Amino acid sequence: MSNFNWFVDGTIVLLYLAGTLTAGLYVRRFITRLDDFLVAGRKVDLYLGIASLSATEFGIATCMANAELGFKYGFAGITPGIAIAVSMLVIGLTGFCIKPLREQNVITIPELFQKKFGERVRWASGVVIVLGGLLNMGVFLRQAGDFLAVVCGFEMSHLELIMTIILAGIALYTILGGMLAVLVTDYIQFVVMGIGLISVTLLIVFKFGWGDLNNTLQSNIGSVAYNPFQGGTYGIDRILLDLLTGFASVLTWQTMISRVLSAKDVKTGQRIYQGTSPFFLVRFTIPVILGIAALHYFGPEAYEENVKLAMPGLLSAVVPVGLIGLLVASMLAADMSTNSSYMIAWSSVIYNDIMKPIHQGLWTHAKAIRWNRILIALIGIFLLLYGLWYPLKGDLWVYMQVTGTVYLSSMSVILIAACYWDRANNWGAIAAIIVGSVIPIGFLIMQQLEATAEIAAAVGPYKAGVATFVFTGGAMVIGSMMKGKMTNK
Amino acid sequence: MIWFWSIFVSLVIVWYIVITVLVGIRGAGDIKKLVRDSKNSHDKN
């Protein structure tokens, strides 16, 4: 039974939705050039950049995935957040890769690759980025639907309708207002999300008591809940994968890097990364606390079959009327900012890199913007269909890591090589793309097939993920050196 | 290790409160400037 009250809480949610849509639609009239639509004319300043990047990278799927980590592993589940936060801070301070990338005034990473490796590598990189990105994003809608259904007390049979309505609202302002609308709504969403998450977290901690939450961890998980290095629960291979994906995502994840590319200058881009880096601790810490609280409230058996629903189940039961409306508005805010940014990020890569051989950069701004709008709509339809039928197996966070690895491994290796290795060439880049895609996609297929599911379970997603990074790096070096030798001969 | 995570969680929540207020105030200025600049370049075109 949910505490959600349709009159009080429903009004709060409606007010938030009306405000966001109005703001998003208001700025659509200022879109005249493709740069305005895809990178907001490269005019983004520090605080808006921090708000936008933070809001984008915290969605309902992330919150549920990270709460699941808290429920299963306790505070050890914060480890990926520490890996990403440290990576972002180091890259922001040093400008590693992001400085040369922003200086080139490109819209996407593959555009930079063309300068070093040629058109084919640009096109192939675009395909890999979109493939990995869409697979990763494919589960977002279902998670959002699950969350809202549990927290608001909808029938699960209404899930498809909820998912469609959420997506239609997001698509409307993204299609019309592009990156400008995404940034303006991200700002509103950052503030609403912050108020909601802080209020609910403090309420939960004070309601259950910090000492009692820790007692629950001690009795259910033991000391490994506090130390990811101890025992086999979390494990070294998983920590290593967290570090690799954290570093690679900060360097190449299109939704993150697009904030650097939209920044008004290189220095601002670096400062956006520096300022946002602690947010990645928040992104894990708050959901992990909610996950631990769900374990405390329900016990380990109640949600054994679907741990992801434990956190929304807890919130629907303990958050009072009024605050639950703010919570739903804040989670909708989190999800809308994520989905809108992701849709525009992948559409920009499809148009800018995959469709490059068709338009050759010669189409008028109006035609280019029209095509980007069509692409965003098509991505929305894909998300709806994929979100409905893909049966998720294993941890949600692991699924997102594995699908993300499809492109994180090859793109990070190629980006580093493009920026800092003179002998890198297109053979190495193509080899890295092939190896970086085959291993994670193969692993996902093996997980789904009955005949190979046991082998996939024995290898595990962490070793497969780490192997992807190692072999991709090797492929880049070997491929580049082979071409070098052939040319010398 | 409990003390470590207790301090860690406290610092993260305090930082989040501070950054939400700071970005809430300063970000509004950035939004106004961004919309004004976009409007100006739109009018020029």
Coordinates of C-alpha atoms in Angstrom, one line a residue, chain A:
Chain A
M1 CA 0.0 0.0 0.0
S2 CA 1.5 3.3 -1.1
N3 CA 1.3 6.6 0.9
F4 CA 1.0 8.5 -2.4
N5 CA -2.1 10.8 -2.3
W6 CA -3.4 11.7 -5.7
F7 CA -4.7 15.1 -4.6
V8 CA -1.7 16.4 -2.6
D9 CA 1.2 14.5 -4.2
G10 CA -0.4 14.4 -7.6
T11 CA -0.6 18.2 -7.6
I12 CA 3.1 18.5 -6.7
V13 CA 4.0 16.2 -9.5
L14 CA 1.8 18.0 -12.0
L15 CA 3.2 21.4 -11.0
Y16 CA 6.7 20.1 -11.6
L17 CA 5.8 18.6 -14.9
A18 CA 4.1 21.7 -16.1
G19 CA 7.0 23.9 -15.1
T20 CA 9.6 21.7 -16.8
L21 CA 7.6 21.4 -20.1
T22 CA 6.9 25.1 -20.2
A23 CA 10.6 26.0 -19.7
G24 CA 11.7 23.3 -22.2
L25 CA 9.3 24.5 -24.9
Y26 CA 10.0 28.2 -24.3
V27 CA 13.6 28.0 -25.5
R28 CA 12.8 26.1 -28.7
R29 CA 12.3 29.4 -30.6
F30 CA 16.0 30.3 -30.2
I31 CA 17.2 27.2 -32.2
T32 CA 18.4 28.3 -35.6
R33 CA 21.7 26.5 -36.1
L34 CA 22.8 22.8 -35.7
D35 CA 25.3 23.9 -33.1
D36 CA 22.5 25.4 -31.0
F37 CA 20.5 22.2 -31.2
L38 CA 23.4 19.8 -30.4
V39 CA 25.8 21.7 -28.2
A40 CA 23.7 24.8 -27.2
G41 CA 26.0 27.0 -29.3
R42 CA 29.0 26.1 -27.0
K43 CA 27.9 28.8 -24.4
V44 CA 27.6 26.7 -21.3
D45 CA 29.1 28.2 -18.1
L46 CA 30.4 26.5 -14.9
Y47 CA 27.3 26.2 -12.7
L48 CA 24.9 25.3 -15.4
G49 CA 27.4 22.7 -16.6
I50 CA 27.6 21.1 -13.1
A51 CA 23.8 21.1 -12.8
S52 CA 23.3 19.6 -16.2
L53 CA 26.0 16.9 -15.9
S54 CA 24.9 15.9 -12.4
A55 CA 21.2 15.7 -13.4
T56 CA 22.0 13.8 -16.5
E57 CA 24.0 11.1 -14.8
F58 CA 21.4 10.4 -12.1
G59 CA 18.3 8.7 -13.3
I60 CA 15.8 6.3 -11.8
A61 CA 17.6 3.3 -13.4
T62 CA 20.9 4.4 -11.8
C63 CA 19.2 5.0 -8.4
M64 CA 17.6 1.5 -8.5
A65 CA 20.8 -0.1 -9.7
N66 CA 22.8 1.6 -6.9
A67 CA 20.2 0.9 -4.2
E68 CA 20.4 -2.8 -5.3
L69 CA 24.2 -2.6 -4.7
G70 CA 23.5 -1.2 -1.2
F71 CA 20.9 -3.9 -0.5
K72 CA 23.4 -6.7 -1.5
Y73 CA 26.8 -5.3 -0.6
G74 CA 26.2 -2.5 1.9
F75 CA 28.7 0.4 1.8
A76 CA 31.0 -1.7 -0.5
G77 CA 28.4 -0.8 -3.2
I78 CA 29.7 2.8 -3.2
T79 CA 33.0 1.6 -4.7
P80 CA 32.1 2.4 -8.4
G81 CA 31.1 5.9 -7.3
I82 CA 34.5 6.5 -5.7
A83 CA 36.2 5.2 -8.9
I84 CA 34.2 7.6 -11.2
A85 CA 34.6 10.5 -8.8
V86 CA 38.4 10.2 -8.6
S87 CA 38.7 9.6 -12.4
M88 CA 36.6 12.7 -13.1
L89 CA 38.6 14.9 -10.6
V90 CA 41.9 13.7 -12.1
I91 CA 40.8 14.2 -15.7
G92 CA 39.3 17.6 -14.8
L93 CA 42.5 18.8 -13.1
T94 CA 44.9 17.5 -15.8
G95 CA 42.7 18.0 -18.9
F96 CA 43.8 14.5 -19.9
C97 CA 42.2 13.9 -23.4
I98 CA 39.3 16.4 -22.8
K99 CA 41.6 19.4 -23.4
P100 CA 42.7 18.3 -26.9
L101 CA 39.1 17.2 -27.6
R102 CA 37.5 20.5 -26.7
E103 CA 40.2 22.5 -28.5
Q104 CA 39.2 20.7 -31.7
N105 CA 35.7 22.2 -31.5
V106 CA 34.1 18.8 -32.4
I107 CA 30.5 17.8 -31.6
T108 CA 31.3 14.1 -31.0
I109 CA 34.4 12.0 -30.3
P110 CA 34.3 10.1 -33.6
E111 CA 34.7 13.5 -35.3
L112 CA 38.1 13.8 -33.7
F113 CA 39.0 10.3 -34.8
Q114 CA 38.5 11.2 -38.4
K115 CA 41.4 13.7 -38.2
K116 CA 43.8 10.9 -37.1
F117 CA 42.4 7.7 -38.4
G118 CA 40.1 8.6 -41.4
E119 CA 36.4 8.4 -42.3
R120 CA 35.9 4.7 -41.8
V121 CA 37.1 4.7 -38.2
R122 CA 34.8 7.7 -37.6
W123 CA 31.8 5.8 -39.0
A124 CA 32.6 2.5 -37.2
S125 CA 33.1 4.4 -33.9
G126 CA 29.7 6.1 -34.4
V127 CA 28.1 2.7 -34.8
V128 CA 29.8 1.3 -31.7
I129 CA 28.9 4.3 -29.6
V130 CA 25.2 4.2 -30.6
L131 CA 25.0 0.4 -30.2
G132 CA 26.5 0.4 -26.7
G133 CA 24.6 3.6 -25.7
L134 CA 21.2 2.4 -26.8
L135 CA 21.6 -1.1 -25.3
N136 CA 22.7 0.6 -22.1
M137 CA 19.8 3.1 -22.2
G138 CA 17.3 0.4 -23.2
V139 CA 16.5 -0.6 -19.7
F140 CA 15.9 2.9 -18.3
L141 CA 12.2 3.1 -19.1
R142 CA 11.3 -0.2 -17.5
Q143 CA 13.1 0.7 -14.3
A144 CA 11.3 4.1 -14.3
G145 CA 8.0 2.4 -14.8
D146 CA 8.7 -0.2 -12.1
F147 CA 9.7 2.6 -9.7
L148 CA 6.7 4.8 -10.3
A149 CA 4.3 1.8 -10.3
V150 CA 5.5 0.7 -6.8
V151 CA 5.9 4.2 -5.3
C152 CA 2.6 5.6 -6.6
G153 CA 0.7 2.3 -6.1
F154 CA -0.2 1.8 -9.8
E155 CA -1.2 -1.7 -11.1
M156 CA 1.9 -3.3 -12.7
S157 CA -0.3 -3.9 -15.7
H158 CA -0.3 -0.2 -16.3
L159 CA 3.5 -0.2 -16.7
E160 CA 3.5 0.1 -20.5
L161 CA 1.2 3.1 -20.4
I162 CA 3.3 4.8 -17.7
M163 CA 6.4 4.2 -19.7
T164 CA 4.8 5.7 -22.9
I165 CA 3.6 8.8 -21.1
I166 CA 7.0 9.5 -19.5
L167 CA 8.8 9.1 -22.8
A168 CA 6.3 11.2 -24.7
G169 CA 6.8 14.1 -22.3
I170 CA 10.6 13.9 -22.5
A171 CA 10.7 13.5 -26.3
L172 CA 8.4 16.5 -26.8
Y173 CA 10.8 19.1 -25.3
T174 CA 13.9 17.4 -26.5
I175 CA 12.7 17.2 -30.1
L176 CA 11.6 20.8 -30.1
G177 CA 14.3 22.5 -28.0
G178 CA 17.4 20.3 -28.5
M179 CA 20.4 20.7 -26.1
L180 CA 19.2 24.2 -25.1
A181 CA 15.9 22.8 -23.7
V182 CA 17.9 19.9 -22.2
L183 CA 20.2 22.3 -20.3
V184 CA 17.4 24.6 -19.1
T185 CA 15.3 21.6 -17.9
D186 CA 18.4 20.0 -16.4
Y187 CA 18.9 23.0 -14.2
I188 CA 15.3 22.8 -12.8
Q189 CA 15.6 19.0 -12.5
F190 CA 18.9 19.4 -10.6
V191 CA 17.3 21.6 -8.0
V192 CA 14.1 19.6 -7.6
M193 CA 16.1 16.4 -7.5
G194 CA 18.5 17.8 -4.8
I195 CA 15.6 18.9 -2.5
G196 CA 13.8 15.6 -2.9
L197 CA 16.8 13.3 -2.4
I198 CA 18.2 15.2 0.5
S199 CA 14.8 15.4 2.3
V200 CA 14.1 11.7 1.8
T201 CA 17.6 10.5 2.8
L202 CA 17.6 12.5 6.0
L203 CA 14.0 11.3 6.8
I204 CA 15.1 7.6 6.3
V205 CA 18.3 7.9 8.4
F206 CA 16.5 9.7 11.3
K207 CA 13.5 7.3 11.1
F208 CA 15.5 4.1 11.3
G209 CA 18.6 5.4 13.1
W210 CA 22.2 5.2 11.9
G211 CA 23.2 2.6 14.5
D212 CA 20.3 0.3 13.6
L213 CA 21.0 0.5 9.9
N214 CA 24.6 -0.6 10.7
N215 CA 23.4 -3.4 12.9
T216 CA 21.3 -4.7 10.0
L217 CA 24.4 -4.7 7.8
Q218 CA 26.5 -6.5 10.4
S219 CA 23.9 -9.2 10.9
N220 CA 23.0 -9.7 7.2
I221 CA 26.2 -9.1 5.3
G222 CA 28.9 -8.9 7.9
S223 CA 32.1 -7.0 7.8
V224 CA 32.4 -7.3 4.0
A225 CA 29.6 -4.6 3.8
Y226 CA 32.3 -2.1 4.8
N227 CA 35.3 -3.4 2.9
P228 CA 35.0 -4.3 -0.8
F229 CA 38.5 -5.8 -0.7
Q230 CA 37.6 -8.3 1.9
G231 CA 36.1 -11.8 1.1
G232 CA 34.5 -12.8 -2.2
T233 CA 31.3 -10.8 -2.0
Y234 CA 32.5 -7.8 -4.0
G235 CA 35.9 -8.8 -5.1
I236 CA 39.1 -7.5 -6.8
D237 CA 37.9 -8.3 -10.3
R238 CA 34.8 -6.2 -9.8
I239 CA 36.8 -3.3 -8.2
L240 CA 39.2 -3.4 -11.2
L241 CA 36.2 -3.2 -13.6
D242 CA 34.7 -0.3 -11.6
L243 CA 38.0 1.6 -12.0
L244 CA 38.3 0.8 -15.8
T245 CA 34.7 1.7 -16.6
G246 CA 34.8 4.7 -14.4
F247 CA 37.9 6.2 -16.0
A248 CA 36.7 5.3 -19.6
S249 CA 33.2 6.7 -19.1
V250 CA 34.5 10.0 -17.8
L251 CA 36.7 10.2 -20.9
T252 CA 34.3 9.0 -23.6
W253 CA 30.6 8.6 -22.5
Q254 CA 28.9 10.9 -24.9
T255 CA 26.5 12.4 -22.4
M256 CA 29.3 13.3 -20.1
I257 CA 31.8 14.5 -22.8
S258 CA 29.0 16.6 -24.5
R259 CA 29.0 18.9 -21.4
V260 CA 32.7 19.5 -22.0
L261 CA 32.1 20.0 -25.7
S262 CA 29.2 22.4 -24.9
A263 CA 31.3 24.5 -22.4
K264 CA 32.2 28.0 -23.4
D265 CA 36.0 27.2 -23.3
V266 CA 38.5 24.5 -22.4
K267 CA 39.0 25.9 -18.9
T268 CA 35.3 25.9 -18.1
G269 CA 35.0 22.3 -19.5
Q270 CA 37.7 21.2 -17.0
R271 CA 36.2 23.1 -14.1
I272 CA 32.8 21.5 -14.9
Y273 CA 34.5 18.1 -14.4
Q274 CA 36.3 19.2 -11.3
G275 CA 33.0 20.6 -9.7
T276 CA 30.9 17.6 -10.7
S277 CA 33.3 14.9 -9.5
P278 CA 32.0 14.7 -5.9
F279 CA 28.4 14.3 -7.3
F280 CA 29.4 10.8 -8.3
L281 CA 29.8 10.0 -4.7
V282 CA 26.3 11.3 -4.1
R283 CA 25.0 9.3 -7.0
F284 CA 26.1 6.1 -5.2
T285 CA 25.9 7.0 -1.5
I286 CA 22.3 8.1 -1.4
P287 CA 20.8 5.1 -3.3
V288 CA 23.1 2.8 -1.3
I289 CA 21.7 4.2 2.0
L290 CA 18.2 3.7 0.6
G291 CA 19.1 0.1 -0.3
I292 CA 20.5 -0.5 3.2
A293 CA 17.3 1.0 4.7
A294 CA 15.2 -1.4 2.5
L295 CA 17.2 -4.3 3.8
H296 CA 16.6 -3.1 7.3
Y297 CA 12.9 -2.6 6.8
F298 CA 12.0 -5.7 4.8
G299 CA 14.8 -8.2 5.7
P300 CA 16.9 -10.1 3.1
E301 CA 14.1 -12.5 2.0
A302 CA 11.2 -10.2 1.1
Y303 CA 12.5 -9.1 -2.3
E304 CA 14.7 -12.1 -3.0
E305 CA 13.4 -12.5 -6.5
N306 CA 13.5 -8.8 -7.5
V307 CA 15.8 -6.9 -5.2
K308 CA 15.5 -3.8 -7.4
L309 CA 11.9 -3.2 -6.1
A310 CA 12.9 -3.2 -2.5
M311 CA 14.0 0.5 -2.4
P312 CA 10.8 1.8 -4.1
G313 CA 8.8 -0.5 -1.9
L314 CA 10.4 1.1 1.2
L315 CA 9.8 4.6 -0.1
S316 CA 6.1 3.9 -0.8
A317 CA 5.6 2.6 2.7
V318 CA 7.5 5.1 4.9
V319 CA 7.6 8.5 3.1
P320 CA 4.6 10.5 4.2
V321 CA 2.0 12.3 2.0
G322 CA 3.4 15.6 0.6
L323 CA 7.0 14.4 0.8
I324 CA 6.3 11.4 -1.4
G325 CA 5.0 13.9 -4.1
L326 CA 8.3 15.8 -3.9
L327 CA 10.1 12.5 -4.1
V328 CA 8.2 11.4 -7.2
A329 CA 8.8 14.8 -8.8
S330 CA 12.5 14.6 -7.9
M331 CA 12.8 11.1 -9.4
L332 CA 10.9 12.1 -12.5
A333 CA 13.2 15.1 -12.7
A334 CA 16.2 12.7 -12.5
D335 CA 14.8 10.5 -15.1
M336 CA 13.7 13.1 -17.5
S337 CA 17.1 14.9 -17.5
T338 CA 18.8 11.5 -18.1
N339 CA 16.6 10.4 -20.9
S340 CA 16.6 13.7 -22.7
S341 CA 20.3 14.0 -22.6
Y342 CA 20.8 10.5 -23.7
M343 CA 18.4 10.8 -26.6
I344 CA 20.1 13.9 -27.9
A345 CA 23.6 12.4 -27.3
W346 CA 22.9 9.3 -29.4
S347 CA 21.0 11.3 -32.1
S348 CA 24.0 13.6 -32.4
V349 CA 26.4 10.7 -33.0
I350 CA 24.0 9.1 -35.5
Y351 CA 23.6 12.3 -37.5
N352 CA 27.2 13.6 -37.1
D353 CA 29.1 10.4 -37.6
I354 CA 27.0 7.5 -39.0
M355 CA 25.0 9.7 -41.5
K356 CA 28.1 11.7 -42.5
P357 CA 28.6 9.8 -45.8
I358 CA 25.0 10.8 -46.7
H359 CA 24.9 14.5 -45.8
Q360 CA 28.7 15.2 -46.1
G361 CA 28.1 18.2 -43.8
L362 CA 26.4 20.0 -46.6
W363 CA 22.8 20.1 -45.5
T364 CA 21.2 23.4 -44.4
H365 CA 20.9 24.0 -40.7
A366 CA 17.1 23.6 -40.9
K367 CA 17.3 20.3 -42.7
A368 CA 20.0 19.0 -40.2
I369 CA 17.9 20.0 -37.2
R370 CA 14.8 18.3 -38.8
W371 CA 16.8 15.1 -39.2
N372 CA 18.0 15.2 -35.6
R373 CA 14.4 15.6 -34.5
I374 CA 13.4 12.6 -36.5
L375 CA 16.3 10.6 -35.0
I376 CA 15.3 11.5 -31.4
A377 CA 11.8 10.4 -32.2
L378 CA 13.1 7.1 -33.6
I379 CA 15.3 6.6 -30.5
G380 CA 12.2 7.1 -28.4
I381 CA 10.3 4.4 -30.3
F382 CA 13.3 2.0 -29.9
L383 CA 13.4 2.6 -26.2
L384 CA 9.8 1.9 -25.8
L385 CA 10.0 -1.4 -27.7
Y386 CA 13.3 -2.5 -26.1
G387 CA 12.2 -1.5 -22.7
L388 CA 9.1 -3.7 -23.0
W389 CA 10.7 -7.0 -24.1
Y390 CA 14.3 -7.3 -22.9
P391 CA 14.3 -9.7 -19.9
L392 CA 17.0 -8.4 -17.5
K393 CA 19.1 -11.1 -15.9
G394 CA 21.6 -10.4 -13.0
D395 CA 22.4 -7.0 -11.4
L396 CA 21.1 -4.0 -13.1
W397 CA 24.4 -2.2 -12.5
V398 CA 26.3 -5.1 -14.1
Y399 CA 24.0 -5.0 -17.2
M400 CA 24.7 -1.3 -17.6
Q401 CA 28.5 -1.8 -17.1
V402 CA 28.6 -4.7 -19.6
T403 CA 26.6 -2.8 -22.3
G404 CA 28.6 0.3 -21.6
T405 CA 31.8 -1.6 -22.1
V406 CA 30.8 -2.3 -25.7
Y407 CA 32.0 1.2 -26.5
L408 CA 33.9 2.4 -23.4
S409 CA 36.7 0.0 -23.9
S410 CA 37.4 0.7 -27.6
M411 CA 36.6 4.4 -27.5
S412 CA 38.7 5.2 -24.5
V413 CA 41.7 3.2 -26.0
I414 CA 41.3 5.0 -29.4
L415 CA 40.9 8.4 -27.8
I416 CA 44.0 8.1 -25.7
A417 CA 45.9 6.8 -28.7
A418 CA 44.6 9.6 -30.9
C419 CA 45.6 12.3 -28.4
Y420 CA 49.0 10.9 -27.2
W421 CA 50.4 8.2 -29.4
D422 CA 51.9 9.3 -32.7
R423 CA 52.3 5.8 -34.1
A424 CA 48.6 4.9 -33.6
N425 CA 46.8 4.3 -36.9
N426 CA 43.5 3.1 -38.4
W427 CA 44.5 -0.6 -38.3
G428 CA 44.9 -0.4 -34.6
A429 CA 41.7 1.6 -34.2
I430 CA 39.6 -0.9 -36.2
A431 CA 41.1 -3.9 -34.3
A432 CA 40.2 -2.1 -31.0
I433 CA 36.6 -1.5 -32.2
I434 CA 36.2 -5.2 -33.2
V435 CA 37.7 -6.7 -30.1
G436 CA 36.0 -4.2 -27.8
S437 CA 32.5 -5.0 -29.3
V438 CA 32.8 -8.8 -29.7
I439 CA 33.6 -9.7 -26.1
P440 CA 30.8 -7.9 -24.2
I441 CA 28.1 -8.6 -26.9
G442 CA 29.2 -12.2 -27.0
F443 CA 29.0 -12.3 -23.2
L444 CA 25.4 -10.8 -23.2
I445 CA 24.3 -13.4 -25.9
M446 CA 25.9 -16.3 -23.9
Q447 CA 24.0 -15.1 -20.8
Q448 CA 20.7 -15.4 -22.7
L449 CA 21.3 -18.8 -24.4
E450 CA 20.5 -21.8 -22.3
A451 CA 23.4 -23.8 -23.7
T452 CA 26.0 -21.2 -22.7
A453 CA 24.4 -19.6 -19.7
E454 CA 26.5 -21.7 -17.3
I455 CA 29.8 -20.9 -19.0
A456 CA 28.8 -17.1 -18.8
A457 CA 28.0 -17.5 -15.1
A458 CA 31.3 -19.3 -14.5
V459 CA 33.4 -16.6 -16.2
G460 CA 31.2 -13.8 -14.7
P461 CA 30.7 -10.3 -16.0
Y462 CA 33.6 -8.7 -14.2
K463 CA 36.3 -10.8 -15.6
A464 CA 34.7 -10.5 -19.1
G465 CA 34.6 -6.7 -18.7
V466 CA 38.3 -6.5 -17.5
A467 CA 39.3 -8.8 -20.3
T468 CA 37.6 -6.6 -22.8
F469 CA 39.7 -3.6 -21.8
V470 CA 42.9 -5.5 -21.7
F471 CA 42.4 -7.2 -25.1
T472 CA 41.2 -3.9 -26.7
G473 CA 44.3 -2.1 -25.6
G474 CA 46.4 -5.0 -26.9
A475 CA 44.5 -4.9 -30.3
M476 CA 45.2 -1.2 -30.6
V477 CA 48.9 -1.6 -30.1
I478 CA 49.3 -4.8 -32.2
G479 CA 47.1 -3.4 -35.1
S480 CA 49.0 -0.1 -35.2
M481 CA 52.4 -1.8 -35.1
M482 CA 51.4 -4.3 -37.8
K483 CA 50.5 -1.5 -40.2
G484 CA 53.7 0.3 -39.3
K485 CA 55.8 -2.8 -40.2
M486 CA 53.9 -3.4 -43.4
T487 CA 54.4 0.2 -44.5
N488 CA 58.1 0.0 -43.6
K489 CA 58.5 -3.1 -45.8

